[in-house]
Coordinates of C-alpha atoms in Angstrom, one line a residue:
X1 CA 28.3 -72.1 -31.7
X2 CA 25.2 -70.4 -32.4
X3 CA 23.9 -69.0 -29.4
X4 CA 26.2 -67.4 -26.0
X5 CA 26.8 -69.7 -23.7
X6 CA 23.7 -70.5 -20.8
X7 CA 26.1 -68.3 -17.7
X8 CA 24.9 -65.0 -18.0
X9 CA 27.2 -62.3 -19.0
X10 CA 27.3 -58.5 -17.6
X11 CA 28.0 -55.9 -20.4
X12 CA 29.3 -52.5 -18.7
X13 CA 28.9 -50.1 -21.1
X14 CA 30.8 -46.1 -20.5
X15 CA 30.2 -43.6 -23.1
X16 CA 32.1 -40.2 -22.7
X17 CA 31.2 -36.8 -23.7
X18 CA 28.1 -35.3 -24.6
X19 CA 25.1 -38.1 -24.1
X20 CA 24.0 -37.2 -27.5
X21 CA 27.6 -38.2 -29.2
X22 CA 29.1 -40.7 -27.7
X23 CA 26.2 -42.2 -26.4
X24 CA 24.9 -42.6 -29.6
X25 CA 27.6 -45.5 -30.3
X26 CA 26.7 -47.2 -27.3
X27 CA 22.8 -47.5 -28.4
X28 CA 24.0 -48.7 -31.9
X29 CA 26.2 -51.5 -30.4
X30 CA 23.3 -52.4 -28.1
X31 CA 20.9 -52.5 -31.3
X32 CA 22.6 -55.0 -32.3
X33 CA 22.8 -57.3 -29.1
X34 CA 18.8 -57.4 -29.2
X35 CA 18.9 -61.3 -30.2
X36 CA 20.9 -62.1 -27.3
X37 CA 19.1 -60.0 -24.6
X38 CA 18.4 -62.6 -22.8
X39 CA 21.5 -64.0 -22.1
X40 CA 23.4 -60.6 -21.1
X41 CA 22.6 -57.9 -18.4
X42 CA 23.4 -54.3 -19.8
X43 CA 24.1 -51.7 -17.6
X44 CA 24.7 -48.0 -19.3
X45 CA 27.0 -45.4 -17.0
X46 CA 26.5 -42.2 -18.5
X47 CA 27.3 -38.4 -17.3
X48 CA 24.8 -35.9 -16.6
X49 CA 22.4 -38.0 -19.2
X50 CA 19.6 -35.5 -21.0
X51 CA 16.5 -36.3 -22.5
X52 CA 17.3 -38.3 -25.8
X53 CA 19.5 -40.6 -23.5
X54 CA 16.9 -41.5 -21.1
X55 CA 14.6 -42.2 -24.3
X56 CA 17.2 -44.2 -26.1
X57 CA 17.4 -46.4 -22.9
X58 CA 13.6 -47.0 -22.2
X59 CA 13.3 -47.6 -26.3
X60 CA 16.3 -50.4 -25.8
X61 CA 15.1 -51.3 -22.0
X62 CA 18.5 -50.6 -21.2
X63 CA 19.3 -50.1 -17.4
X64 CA 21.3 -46.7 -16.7
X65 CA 22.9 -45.1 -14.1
X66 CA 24.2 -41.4 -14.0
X67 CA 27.7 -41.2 -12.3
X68 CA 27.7 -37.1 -12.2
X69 CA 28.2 -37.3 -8.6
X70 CA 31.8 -39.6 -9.3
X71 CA 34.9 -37.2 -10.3
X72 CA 36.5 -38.6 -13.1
X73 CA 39.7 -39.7 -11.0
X74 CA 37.6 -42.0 -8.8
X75 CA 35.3 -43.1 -12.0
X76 CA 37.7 -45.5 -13.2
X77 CA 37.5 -47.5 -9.5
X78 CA 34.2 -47.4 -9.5
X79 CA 33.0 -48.9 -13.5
X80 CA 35.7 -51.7 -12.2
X81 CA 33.5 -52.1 -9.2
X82 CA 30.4 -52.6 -11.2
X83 CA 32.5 -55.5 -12.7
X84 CA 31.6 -58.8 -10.8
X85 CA 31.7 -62.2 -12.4
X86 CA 31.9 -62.7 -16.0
X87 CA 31.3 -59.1 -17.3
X88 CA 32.3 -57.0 -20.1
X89 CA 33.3 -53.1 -20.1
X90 CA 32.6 -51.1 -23.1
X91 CA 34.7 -47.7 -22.9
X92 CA 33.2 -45.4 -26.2
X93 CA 35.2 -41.9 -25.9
X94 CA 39.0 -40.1 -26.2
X95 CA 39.2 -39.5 -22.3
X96 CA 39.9 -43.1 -21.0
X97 CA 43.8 -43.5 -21.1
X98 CA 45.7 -46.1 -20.2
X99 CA 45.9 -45.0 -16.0
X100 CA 42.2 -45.6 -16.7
X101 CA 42.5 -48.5 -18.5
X102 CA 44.4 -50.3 -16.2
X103 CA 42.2 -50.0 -13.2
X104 CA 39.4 -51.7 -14.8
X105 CA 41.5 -54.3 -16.3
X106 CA 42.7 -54.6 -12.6
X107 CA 39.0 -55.8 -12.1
X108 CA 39.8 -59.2 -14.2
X109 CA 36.7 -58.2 -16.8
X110 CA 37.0 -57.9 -20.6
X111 CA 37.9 -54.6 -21.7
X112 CA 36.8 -53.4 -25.3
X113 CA 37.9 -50.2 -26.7
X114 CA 36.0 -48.4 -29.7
X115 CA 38.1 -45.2 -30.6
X116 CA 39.5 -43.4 -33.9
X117 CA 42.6 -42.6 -32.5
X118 CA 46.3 -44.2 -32.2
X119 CA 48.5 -41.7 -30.4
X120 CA 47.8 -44.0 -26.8
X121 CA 48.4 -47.1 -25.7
X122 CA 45.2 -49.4 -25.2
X123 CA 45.3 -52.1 -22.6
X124 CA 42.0 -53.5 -23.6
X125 CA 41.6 -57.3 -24.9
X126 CA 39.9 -55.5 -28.2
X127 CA 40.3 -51.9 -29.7
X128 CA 37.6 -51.4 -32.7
X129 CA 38.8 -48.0 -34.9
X130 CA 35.7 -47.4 -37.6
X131 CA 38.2 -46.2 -39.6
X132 CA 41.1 -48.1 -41.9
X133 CA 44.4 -48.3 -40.5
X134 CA 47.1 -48.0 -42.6
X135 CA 49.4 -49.8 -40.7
X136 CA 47.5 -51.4 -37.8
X137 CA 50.8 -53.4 -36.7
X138 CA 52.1 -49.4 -35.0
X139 CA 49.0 -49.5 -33.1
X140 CA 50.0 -49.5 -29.0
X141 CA 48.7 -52.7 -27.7
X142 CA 49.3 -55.9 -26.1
X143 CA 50.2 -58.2 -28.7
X144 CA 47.4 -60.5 -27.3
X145 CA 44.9 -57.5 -27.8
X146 CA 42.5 -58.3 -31.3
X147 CA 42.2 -55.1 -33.2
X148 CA 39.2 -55.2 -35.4
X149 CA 38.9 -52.0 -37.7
X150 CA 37.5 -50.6 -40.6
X151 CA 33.6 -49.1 -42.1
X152 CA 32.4 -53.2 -41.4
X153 CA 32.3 -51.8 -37.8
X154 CA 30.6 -49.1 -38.3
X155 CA 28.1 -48.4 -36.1
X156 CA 25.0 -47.2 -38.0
X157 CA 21.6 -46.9 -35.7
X158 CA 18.9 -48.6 -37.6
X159 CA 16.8 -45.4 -38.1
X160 CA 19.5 -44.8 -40.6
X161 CA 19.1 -47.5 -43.0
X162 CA 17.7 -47.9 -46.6
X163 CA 17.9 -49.7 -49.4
X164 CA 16.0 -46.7 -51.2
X165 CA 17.5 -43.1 -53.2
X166 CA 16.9 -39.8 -52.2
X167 CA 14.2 -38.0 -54.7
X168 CA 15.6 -36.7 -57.0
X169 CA 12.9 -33.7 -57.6
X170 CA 13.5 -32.6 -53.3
X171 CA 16.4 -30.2 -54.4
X172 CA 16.6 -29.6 -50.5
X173 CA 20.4 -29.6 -49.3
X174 CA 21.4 -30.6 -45.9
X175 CA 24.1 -29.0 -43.4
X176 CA 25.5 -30.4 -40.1
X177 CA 28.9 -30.5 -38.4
X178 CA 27.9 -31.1 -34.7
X179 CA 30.9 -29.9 -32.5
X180 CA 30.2 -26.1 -31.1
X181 CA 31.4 -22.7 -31.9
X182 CA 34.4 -23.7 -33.7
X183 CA 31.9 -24.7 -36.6
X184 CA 29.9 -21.5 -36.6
X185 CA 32.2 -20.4 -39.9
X186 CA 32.0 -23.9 -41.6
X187 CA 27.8 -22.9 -41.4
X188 CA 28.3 -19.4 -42.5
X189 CA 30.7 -20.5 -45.6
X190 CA 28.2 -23.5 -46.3
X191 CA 25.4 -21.3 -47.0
X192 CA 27.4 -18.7 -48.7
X193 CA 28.5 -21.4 -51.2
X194 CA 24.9 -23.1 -51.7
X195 CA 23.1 -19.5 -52.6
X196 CA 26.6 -19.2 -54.7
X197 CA 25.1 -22.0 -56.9
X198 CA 23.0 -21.8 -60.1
X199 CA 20.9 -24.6 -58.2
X200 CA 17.6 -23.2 -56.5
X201 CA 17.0 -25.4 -53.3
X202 CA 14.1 -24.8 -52.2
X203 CA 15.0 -25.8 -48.2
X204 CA 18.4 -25.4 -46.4
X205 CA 18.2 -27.2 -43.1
X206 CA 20.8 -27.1 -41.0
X207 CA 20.9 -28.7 -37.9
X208 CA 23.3 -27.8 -34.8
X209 CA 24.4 -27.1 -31.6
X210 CA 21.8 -25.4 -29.6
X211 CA 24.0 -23.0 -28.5
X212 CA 24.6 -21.7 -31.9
X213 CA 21.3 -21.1 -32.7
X214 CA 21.4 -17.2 -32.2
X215 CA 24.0 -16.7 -34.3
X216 CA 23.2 -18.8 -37.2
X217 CA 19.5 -16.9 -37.2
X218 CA 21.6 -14.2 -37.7
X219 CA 23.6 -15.7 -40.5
X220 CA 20.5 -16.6 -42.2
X221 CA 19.1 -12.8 -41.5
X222 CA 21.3 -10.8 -43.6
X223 CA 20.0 -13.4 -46.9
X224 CA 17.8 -12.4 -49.0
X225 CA 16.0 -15.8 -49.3
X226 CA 15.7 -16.9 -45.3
X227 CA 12.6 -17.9 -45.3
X228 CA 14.0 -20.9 -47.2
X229 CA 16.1 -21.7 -44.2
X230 CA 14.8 -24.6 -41.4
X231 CA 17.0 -24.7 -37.9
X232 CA 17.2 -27.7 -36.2
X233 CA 19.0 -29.4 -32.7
X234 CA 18.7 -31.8 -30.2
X235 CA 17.1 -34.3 -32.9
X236 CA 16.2 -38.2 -31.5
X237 CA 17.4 -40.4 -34.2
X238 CA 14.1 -40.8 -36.1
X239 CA 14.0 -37.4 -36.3
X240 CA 17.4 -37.0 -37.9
X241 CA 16.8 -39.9 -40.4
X242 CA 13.9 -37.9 -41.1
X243 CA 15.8 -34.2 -41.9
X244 CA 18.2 -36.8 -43.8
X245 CA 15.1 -38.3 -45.9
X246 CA 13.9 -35.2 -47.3
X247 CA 17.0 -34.0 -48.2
X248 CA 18.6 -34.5 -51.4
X249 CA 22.1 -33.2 -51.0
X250 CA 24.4 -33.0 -47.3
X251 CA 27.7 -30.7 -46.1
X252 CA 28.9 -32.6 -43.8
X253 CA 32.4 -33.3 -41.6
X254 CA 33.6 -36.9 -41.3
X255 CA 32.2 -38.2 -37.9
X256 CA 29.1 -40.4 -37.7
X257 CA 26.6 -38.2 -39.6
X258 CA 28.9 -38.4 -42.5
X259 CA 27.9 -42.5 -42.1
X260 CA 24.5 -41.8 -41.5
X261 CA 24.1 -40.4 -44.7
X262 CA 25.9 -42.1 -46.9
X263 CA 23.7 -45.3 -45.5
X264 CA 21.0 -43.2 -46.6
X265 CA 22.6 -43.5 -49.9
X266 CA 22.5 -38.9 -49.4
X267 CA 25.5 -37.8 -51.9
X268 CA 27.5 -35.9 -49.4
X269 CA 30.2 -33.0 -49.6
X270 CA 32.3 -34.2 -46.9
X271 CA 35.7 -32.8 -45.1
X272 CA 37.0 -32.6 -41.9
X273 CA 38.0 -29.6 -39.6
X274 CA 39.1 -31.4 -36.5
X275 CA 42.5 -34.1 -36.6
X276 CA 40.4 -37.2 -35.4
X277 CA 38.0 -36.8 -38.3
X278 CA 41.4 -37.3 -40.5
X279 CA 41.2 -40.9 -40.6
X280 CA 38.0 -41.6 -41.4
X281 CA 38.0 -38.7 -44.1
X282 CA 40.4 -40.6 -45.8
X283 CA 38.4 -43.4 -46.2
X284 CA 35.5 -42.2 -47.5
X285 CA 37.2 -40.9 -50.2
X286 CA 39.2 -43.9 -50.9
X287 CA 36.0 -45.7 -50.6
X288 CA 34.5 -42.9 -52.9
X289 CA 31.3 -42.8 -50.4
X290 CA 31.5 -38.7 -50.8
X291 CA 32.7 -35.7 -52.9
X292 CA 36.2 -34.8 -51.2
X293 CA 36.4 -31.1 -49.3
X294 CA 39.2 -31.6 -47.6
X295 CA 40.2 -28.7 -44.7
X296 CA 36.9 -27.4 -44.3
X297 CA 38.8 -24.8 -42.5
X298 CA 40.8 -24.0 -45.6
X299 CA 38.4 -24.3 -48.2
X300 CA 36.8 -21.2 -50.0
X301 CA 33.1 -21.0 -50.4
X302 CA 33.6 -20.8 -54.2
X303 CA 35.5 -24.0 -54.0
X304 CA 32.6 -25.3 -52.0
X305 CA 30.4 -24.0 -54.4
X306 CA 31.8 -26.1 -57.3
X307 CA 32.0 -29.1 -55.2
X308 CA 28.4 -29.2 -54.4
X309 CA 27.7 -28.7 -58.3
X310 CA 29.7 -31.9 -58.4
X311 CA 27.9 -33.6 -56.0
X312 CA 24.9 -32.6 -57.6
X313 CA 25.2 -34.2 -60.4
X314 CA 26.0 -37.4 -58.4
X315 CA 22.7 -37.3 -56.9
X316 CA 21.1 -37.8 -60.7
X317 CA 22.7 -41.2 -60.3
X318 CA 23.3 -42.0 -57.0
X319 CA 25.5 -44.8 -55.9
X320 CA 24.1 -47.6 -53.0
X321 CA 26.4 -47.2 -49.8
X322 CA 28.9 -49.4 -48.9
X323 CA 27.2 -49.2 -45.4
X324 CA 24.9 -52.1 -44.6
X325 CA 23.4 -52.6 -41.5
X326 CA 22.5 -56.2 -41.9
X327 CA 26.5 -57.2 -42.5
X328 CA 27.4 -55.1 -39.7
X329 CA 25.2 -56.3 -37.0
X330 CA 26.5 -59.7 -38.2
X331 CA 29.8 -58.7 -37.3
X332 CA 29.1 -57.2 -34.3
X333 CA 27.3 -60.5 -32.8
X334 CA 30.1 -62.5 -34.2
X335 CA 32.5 -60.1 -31.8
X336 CA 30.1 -60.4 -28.7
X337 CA 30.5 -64.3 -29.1
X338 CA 34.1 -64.3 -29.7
X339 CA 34.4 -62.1 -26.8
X340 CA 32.6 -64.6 -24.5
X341 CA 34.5 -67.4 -26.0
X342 CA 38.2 -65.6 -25.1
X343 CA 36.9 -64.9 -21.3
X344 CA 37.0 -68.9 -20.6
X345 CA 40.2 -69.3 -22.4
X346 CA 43.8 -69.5 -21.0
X347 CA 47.3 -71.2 -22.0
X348 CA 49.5 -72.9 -19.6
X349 CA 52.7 -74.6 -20.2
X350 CA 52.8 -77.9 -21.5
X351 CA 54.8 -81.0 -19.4
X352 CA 55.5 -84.1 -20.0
X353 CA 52.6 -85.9 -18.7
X354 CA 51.0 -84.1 -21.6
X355 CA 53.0 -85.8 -24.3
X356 CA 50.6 -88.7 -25.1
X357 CA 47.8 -85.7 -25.9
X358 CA 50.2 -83.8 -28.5
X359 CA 50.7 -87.4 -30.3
X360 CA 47.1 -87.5 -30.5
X361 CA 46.5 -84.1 -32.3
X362 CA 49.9 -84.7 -34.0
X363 CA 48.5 -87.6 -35.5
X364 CA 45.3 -86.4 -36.6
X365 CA 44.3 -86.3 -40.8
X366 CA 43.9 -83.3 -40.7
X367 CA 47.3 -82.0 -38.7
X368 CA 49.0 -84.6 -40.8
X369 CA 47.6 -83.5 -44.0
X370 CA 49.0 -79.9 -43.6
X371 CA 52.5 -80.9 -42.0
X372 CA 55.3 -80.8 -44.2
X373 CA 56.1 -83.9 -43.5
X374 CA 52.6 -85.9 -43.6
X375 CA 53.9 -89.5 -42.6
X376 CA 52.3 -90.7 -39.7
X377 CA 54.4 -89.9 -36.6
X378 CA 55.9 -93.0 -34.3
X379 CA 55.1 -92.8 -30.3
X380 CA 58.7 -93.7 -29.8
X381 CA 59.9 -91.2 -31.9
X382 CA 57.5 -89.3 -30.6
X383 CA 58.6 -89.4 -27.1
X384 CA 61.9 -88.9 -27.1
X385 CA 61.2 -85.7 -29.1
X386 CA 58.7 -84.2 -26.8
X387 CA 61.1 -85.2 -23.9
X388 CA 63.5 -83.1 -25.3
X389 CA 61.5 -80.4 -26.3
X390 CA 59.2 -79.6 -23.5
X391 CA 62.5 -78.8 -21.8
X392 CA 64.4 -76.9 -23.8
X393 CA 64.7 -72.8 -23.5
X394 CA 65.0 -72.5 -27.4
X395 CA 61.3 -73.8 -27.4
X396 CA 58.3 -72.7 -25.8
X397 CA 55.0 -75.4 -25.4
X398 CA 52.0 -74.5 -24.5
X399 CA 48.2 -75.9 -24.5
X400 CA 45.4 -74.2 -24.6
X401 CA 42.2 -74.8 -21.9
X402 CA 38.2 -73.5 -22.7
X403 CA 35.7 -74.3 -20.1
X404 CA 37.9 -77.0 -18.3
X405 CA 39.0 -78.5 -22.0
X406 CA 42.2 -78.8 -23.6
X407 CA 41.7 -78.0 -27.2
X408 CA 44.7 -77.3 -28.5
X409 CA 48.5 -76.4 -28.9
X410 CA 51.0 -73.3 -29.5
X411 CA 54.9 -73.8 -30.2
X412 CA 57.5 -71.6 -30.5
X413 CA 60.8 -72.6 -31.9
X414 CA 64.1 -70.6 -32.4
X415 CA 65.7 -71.2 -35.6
X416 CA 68.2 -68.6 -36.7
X417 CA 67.2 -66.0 -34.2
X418 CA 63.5 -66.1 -35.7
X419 CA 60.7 -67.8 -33.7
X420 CA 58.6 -70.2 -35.9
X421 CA 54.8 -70.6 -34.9
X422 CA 53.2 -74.3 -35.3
X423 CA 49.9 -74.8 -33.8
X424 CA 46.5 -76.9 -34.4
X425 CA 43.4 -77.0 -32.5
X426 CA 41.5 -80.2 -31.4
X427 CA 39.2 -81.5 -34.1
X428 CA 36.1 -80.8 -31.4
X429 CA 36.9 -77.5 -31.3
X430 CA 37.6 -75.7 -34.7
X431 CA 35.4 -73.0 -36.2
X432 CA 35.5 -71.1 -33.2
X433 CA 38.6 -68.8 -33.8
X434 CA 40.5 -70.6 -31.2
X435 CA 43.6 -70.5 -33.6
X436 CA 43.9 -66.7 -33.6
X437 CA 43.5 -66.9 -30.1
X438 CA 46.3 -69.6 -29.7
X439 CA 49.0 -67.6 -31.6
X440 CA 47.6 -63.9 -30.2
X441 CA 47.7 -65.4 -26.8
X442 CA 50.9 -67.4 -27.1
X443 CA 53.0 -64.5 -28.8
X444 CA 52.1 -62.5 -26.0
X445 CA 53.8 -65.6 -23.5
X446 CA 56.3 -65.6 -25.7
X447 CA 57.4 -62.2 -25.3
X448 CA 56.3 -62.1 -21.9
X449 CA 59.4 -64.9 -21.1
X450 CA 61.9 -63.4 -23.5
X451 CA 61.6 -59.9 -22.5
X452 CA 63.3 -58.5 -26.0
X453 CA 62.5 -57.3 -29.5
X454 CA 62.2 -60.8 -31.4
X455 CA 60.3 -61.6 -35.3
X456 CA 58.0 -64.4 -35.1
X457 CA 57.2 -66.7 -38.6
X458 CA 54.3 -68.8 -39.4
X459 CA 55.3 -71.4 -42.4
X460 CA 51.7 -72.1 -44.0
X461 CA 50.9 -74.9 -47.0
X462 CA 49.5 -72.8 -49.8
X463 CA 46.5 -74.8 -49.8
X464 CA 45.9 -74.0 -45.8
X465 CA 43.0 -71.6 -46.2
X466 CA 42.4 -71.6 -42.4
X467 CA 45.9 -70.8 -41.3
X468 CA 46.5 -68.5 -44.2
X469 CA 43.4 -66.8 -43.1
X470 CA 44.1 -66.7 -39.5
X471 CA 48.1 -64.9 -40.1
X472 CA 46.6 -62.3 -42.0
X473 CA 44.1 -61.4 -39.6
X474 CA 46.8 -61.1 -37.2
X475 CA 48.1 -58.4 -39.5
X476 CA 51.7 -60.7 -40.2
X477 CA 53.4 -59.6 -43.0
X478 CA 53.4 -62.1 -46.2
X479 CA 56.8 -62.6 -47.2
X480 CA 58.4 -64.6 -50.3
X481 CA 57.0 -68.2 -50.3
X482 CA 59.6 -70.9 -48.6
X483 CA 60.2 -74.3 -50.0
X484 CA 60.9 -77.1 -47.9
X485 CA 61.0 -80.6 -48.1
X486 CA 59.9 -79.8 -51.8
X487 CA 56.9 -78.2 -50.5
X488 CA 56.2 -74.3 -51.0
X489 CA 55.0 -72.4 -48.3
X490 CA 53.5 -68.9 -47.9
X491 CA 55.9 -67.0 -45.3
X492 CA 54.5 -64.6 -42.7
X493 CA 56.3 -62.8 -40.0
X494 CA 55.7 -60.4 -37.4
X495 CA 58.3 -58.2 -35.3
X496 CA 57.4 -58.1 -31.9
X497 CA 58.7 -55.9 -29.8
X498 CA 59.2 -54.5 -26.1
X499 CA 56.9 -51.5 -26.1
X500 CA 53.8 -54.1 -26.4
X501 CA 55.3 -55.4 -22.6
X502 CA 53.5 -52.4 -20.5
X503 CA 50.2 -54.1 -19.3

């Protein structure tokens, strides 16, 4: 599948906060939906928008629409009323719960979720976290939701991109930490530990919050050497690729400028100071995309000191990011066209008129070729199996349907209080991702009918890259390889459990 489908889809996209933050996001996603324009109508709802959002828009030709005038307790009604027909909602920000969440779900749409959190419960069909996730199974979510995570969604805005160093010879050092007053002492310990150095940087630009302008002049007053100090705030993107390019070392916290210069391949001195900049902190470091601060609220400006020493030396041999904005717009069009393929696709129980169609994909090479047992299978036998089965409560059947087709098949069966998974997709239809649909969307009817805590297995030949592939995606746990029949198997399982039944 290669292109979107010819119905035109709606993309909704709500960014929260200050235009100039989470907005941001927002652009970058739509950056990288330029190939498909065509096909998809974008709508941008945005609070009290200021200038670089109305720019960004007419630079994208994205339609926006500025929902002051809503309150926020009537917003959540009225995004879900912008929904009609096949439309996607894009929620960017830390203030749409799960109250909110459900009222645009209400609206029958496709929900995505980008946040770097996990203390809520999501209710959308796909949660992106930019950060790594130690153990993405805790995350609270229906267990038909896709969780997609990790620096490959990073959302870098093409103005930040290059395949080239900093100059080595610029000795110019960079500061930012966005946020507002609460970062005023992370500036005034920043420049304390750069004139600290024995390094002689001949610019310090730091670039912040407009409100804190007056005070950092002051900051920069009682040093000797202010005229080597350059303000800067309310930058457009070119312009902050261009502070970025001249520089040749940045203090940074862990949010998205910390990514926007490490895809500028800048050596950064990077910490956090707020919790949700925790995550991603950690894996930058693990990584190794920066030099490690830690606390910037605990660290001294002599330990700062040192550490930009460190990352000094770095910058005589810098190493290339790990951020690549080629990979990741891949990605990101891969999600918009998995996204369009789940909105057509539903599961229904199988019956028995349908038992002449699961002989047929039974009986297929390639089903047969990673059975257990590979022999051919009998209509007879057959049959009276699927007779049997289709009605019995210690099974659960059920057949997938995309655009009016029936292209494949999820079973459940209990065997020593553990479900096991079996499941193949119609030879028309593979290399769409239709079999993590079929087990995501199955586990979740599974669960839905059993209404307890329950473990869930998937028995996988060793030399099934697909299925192997398509358990660990779903974030199973591999277990200690089975053998049966003679034949060894990789184990996965999966507890799922109660909590995931609140949507």
């Amino acid at each position: 599948m290669n292109e979107l489908s010819h119905h035109k889809m709606k993309i909704i996209l709500r960014a929260d906060g200050n235009a100039s933050i989470g907005f941001g996001h927002l652009m970058r996603t739509l950056a990288f939906s330029v190939n498909i324009r065509d096909q998809a109508d974008f709508l941008l709802l945005i609070r009290n928008p200021d200038a670089l959002a109305i720019e960004a828009c007419a630079n994208y030709s994205v339609q926006y629409q500025d929902i002051s005038a809503i309150t926020f307790e009537n917003e959540a009604e009225f995004v879900a009323s912008q929904s009609t027909g096949k439309s996607l909602v894009f929620l960017d920000g830390y203030s749409f719960d799960e109250a909110y969440q459900k009222k645009i779900k209400e609206s029958g749409c496709f929900l995505v979720c980008m946040d770097d959190h996990q203390d809520r419960k999501y209710l959308a069909d796909c949660i992106i976290n930019v950060a790594e996730l130690a153990s993405p199974s805790l995350v609270l979510k229906p267990i038909s939701s896709k969780l997609v995570f990790g620096f490959n969604y990073a959302l870098i805005r093409p103005e930040f991109t290059t395949t080239q160093f900093p100059d080595k010879n610029l000795k110019q050092v960079f500061i930012c930490f966005g946020g507002g007053k609460e970062t005023l002492p992370l500036i005034r310990k920043s420049v304390q530990a750069i004139l600290q150095t024995n390094i002689y940087f001949t610019k310090i630009l730091i670039v912040a919050n407009k409100i804190l302008l007056e005070e950092i002049q002051k900051i920069i007053s009682e040093e000797k050497s202010h005229e080597r100090f350059e303000l800067h705030h309310s930058l457009k993107a070119s312009e902050m690729a261009d502070v970025l390019r001249k520089s040749s070392l940045a203090i940074c916290s862990s949010s998205t400028i910390a990514l926007e210069c490490r895809a500028m391949n800048l050596p950064a001195v990077c910490g956090y100071y707020v919790d949700n900049q925790i995550n991603i902190y950690n894996n930058l470091c693990i990584k190794g995309e920066i030099c490690p601060a830690g606390n910037f609220n605990e660290t001294t400006s002599s330990q700062l000191s040192e550490l930009i020493l460190q990352a000094n030396e770095t910058a005589v041999s810098p190493k290339q990011s790990i951020f690549n904005l080629n990979e990741i717009q891949k990605n990101y069009i891969k999600l918009l066209k998995a996204w369009e393929i789940e909105m057509d696709f539903s599961l229904r129980k199988a019956s028995i008129e349908d038992s002449d169609l699961y002989l047929q994909w039974a009986n297929h090479p390639d089903v047969r070729r990673n059975a257990i047992l590979s022999e051919p299978i009998l209509k007879d036998n057959h049959e009276k199996w699927f007779s049997s089965k289709v009605k019995n409560e210690t099974a659960l059947l059920l057949i997938a349907q995309w655009q009016g087709n029936s292209i494949g098949q999820v079973r459940f069966d209990l065997c020593d209080d553990i479900w096991e998974i079996d499941y193949s997709v119609d030879s028309n239809f593979r290399g769409k991702g239709f079999g993590d649909l079929l087990i995501r969307k199955g586990m979740q009817k599974l669960l839905e009918r059993e209404r307890k805590d329950i473990i869930v297995t998937g028995l996988v030949k060793l030399d099934n890259h697909a299925s192997n592939q398509v358990f660990t995606k779903l974030h199973f746990i591999k277990q200690q390889p089975e053998v049966r029949s003679g034949v060894e198997l990789n184990k996965f399982s999966l507890r799922l459990s109660t909590q995931f039944l609140y949507l």
